[in-house]
Amino acid sequence: MSRPIPIALTIAGSDSSGGAGIQADLKTFSALGVYGASVITALTAQNTRGVSAIHDVPDDFIAAQMDAVFCDLAVKAVKIGMLSRPGAIRTVAEGLKRHKARPVVLDPVMVAASGARLLSDDSLNDLRTILIPAADLITPNLPEAGALLGIEAARTEEEMQRQGAALLALGARAVLMKGGHGEGPQSIDLLVTPDGTQRFAAPRHATRNTHGTGCTLSSAVTAGLASGLGLADAVARAKSYITGAIAAADRLDVGTGHGPVHHFFQLWDVASN
C-alpha cells in the first residue's frame, strides 16, 4: 500500500513572476516530495526587476482559505511568508490557533530582493508580538533580524548568535539566522534554540539570480518538518537544497533583473540524463 504524501501549507503572497512567494514555496515543496497547499494573503504585480503594485486579500477571505484547507487536508507543517498588514497578521494568528496548526515556520518577509518594501511600518509590532510567539521557527535574514530588534544588522557570527538569542526572548521557539547577506567565502546560518546554537556552512556562490532565496529556504525547512525530520535535520537538508538551487540559478536565464533560484535543479538534471 502506498503511504499518504505529507502535506505542507504556505500562507504568503503571490509573485506574478513565479520566483518568490507562494510560487517558490509550492515549487520547493514539490521538489522535496511534499504536497503543497496555499493560502494567498496578497497579490503582487512583480517581475525580476521589482514590485510595481500590491493588492491585499481581504481578511475574511484569508480566514476562509485557511478554514477550507484545514477542514479537509491533513496539514503536517505550515510556512508563513508575506503578511503586509496588521489585519492579515491577526487573521492568520487566529486561524493557526483555531486549527491548532503546528509546527509553524515564520519567514518575516519585509523587503523583496529588488529592494521593494513588503511590510508596512504599523505591521512590524504585530509581527513581533503576535506571530513570533506563535512560531516554532523564525527564519530572518540579517537585515530582518536587525529590524525586528530595532538594531543594526549583525556583521559577525557572535552578533548573529546574540541577536538570535534576543529573538528567542520575543517568544520564538527557535531562530534560524540566515547569513546570505553576510560576506566571505562561506554562507553561514545559525540555528539558535534554548538548548544551544548549531552552525550550518556552505560555499557562497556569486550570482545576481537570488530572487526567492529566503522563501525557498524557509519552505525547504517546512517540507522537512512535514516529512517528519527533526528541526536540525530539516535545516541541514534545506541548507543543502538552497545552496544547490543558487549554484544552478544562472542556468535558467529568467528575466533581466534578479532572476530566480533553480528550484528543480535536481529533477531537471536527472530528466536530461
mmCIF file of N, CA, C and O in Angstrom, residues 9 74 81 91 119 137 172 201 205 234 258:
data_model
loop_
_atom_site.group_PDB
_atom_site.id
_atom_site.type_symbol
_atom_site.label_atom_id
_atom_site.label_comp_id
_atom_site.label_asym_id
_atom_site.label_seq_id
_atom_site.Cartn_x
_atom_site.Cartn_y
_atom_site.Cartn_z
ATOM 1 N N LEU A 9 1.498 23.544 4.135
ATOM 2 C CA LEU A 9 0.696 24.707 3.746
ATOM 3 C C LEU A 9 1.557 25.950 3.773
ATOM 4 O O LEU A 9 2.271 26.204 4.749
ATOM 5 N N ALA A 74 -4.838 17.072 5.786
ATOM 6 C CA ALA A 74 -4.051 16.754 6.982
ATOM 7 C C ALA A 74 -2.703 17.462 6.888
ATOM 8 O O ALA A 74 -1.688 16.875 6.516
ATOM 9 N N GLY A 81 4.730 33.468 5.067
ATOM 10 C CA GLY A 81 5.582 34.438 4.403
ATOM 11 C C GLY A 81 5.007 35.833 4.508
ATOM 12 O O GLY A 81 4.738 36.329 5.588
ATOM 13 N N THR A 91 -5.425 37.850 11.546
ATOM 14 C CA THR A 91 -6.279 36.813 10.973
ATOM 15 C C THR A 91 -5.551 35.479 10.883
ATOM 16 O O THR A 91 -6.101 34.425 11.225
ATOM 17 N N LEU A 119 6.346 45.094 3.842
ATOM 18 C CA LEU A 119 5.721 45.113 5.161
ATOM 19 C C LEU A 119 5.535 46.553 5.598
ATOM 20 O O LEU A 119 6.490 47.337 5.613
ATOM 21 N N LEU A 137 9.598 28.144 14.531
ATOM 22 C CA LEU A 137 10.874 28.588 13.978
ATOM 23 C C LEU A 137 10.649 29.877 13.211
ATOM 24 O O LEU A 137 9.677 29.987 12.450
ATOM 25 N N ALA A 172 9.794 33.207 20.177
ATOM 26 C CA ALA A 172 10.000 32.133 19.202
ATOM 27 C C ALA A 172 10.637 30.930 19.877
ATOM 28 O O ALA A 172 11.433 31.072 20.806
ATOM 29 N N ALA A 201 27.184 25.706 7.332
ATOM 30 C CA ALA A 201 28.018 26.444 6.389
ATOM 31 C C ALA A 201 27.927 25.824 5.005
ATOM 32 O O ALA A 201 27.799 24.607 4.855
ATOM 33 N N HIS A 205 28.000 31.389 -3.512
ATOM 34 C CA HIS A 205 28.068 31.443 -4.972
ATOM 35 C C HIS A 205 27.789 32.862 -5.453
ATOM 36 O O HIS A 205 26.817 33.495 -5.039
ATOM 37 N N ALA A 234 16.062 19.006 9.329
ATOM 38 C CA ALA A 234 15.308 19.753 8.321
ATOM 39 C C ALA A 234 16.097 20.966 7.851
ATOM 40 O O ALA A 234 16.116 21.294 6.656
ATOM 41 N N HIS A 258 16.982 40.499 -11.032
ATOM 42 C CA HIS A 258 17.389 39.432 -10.120
ATOM 43 C C HIS A 258 16.552 38.195 -10.431
ATOM 44 O O HIS A 258 15.408 38.075 -10.002
#
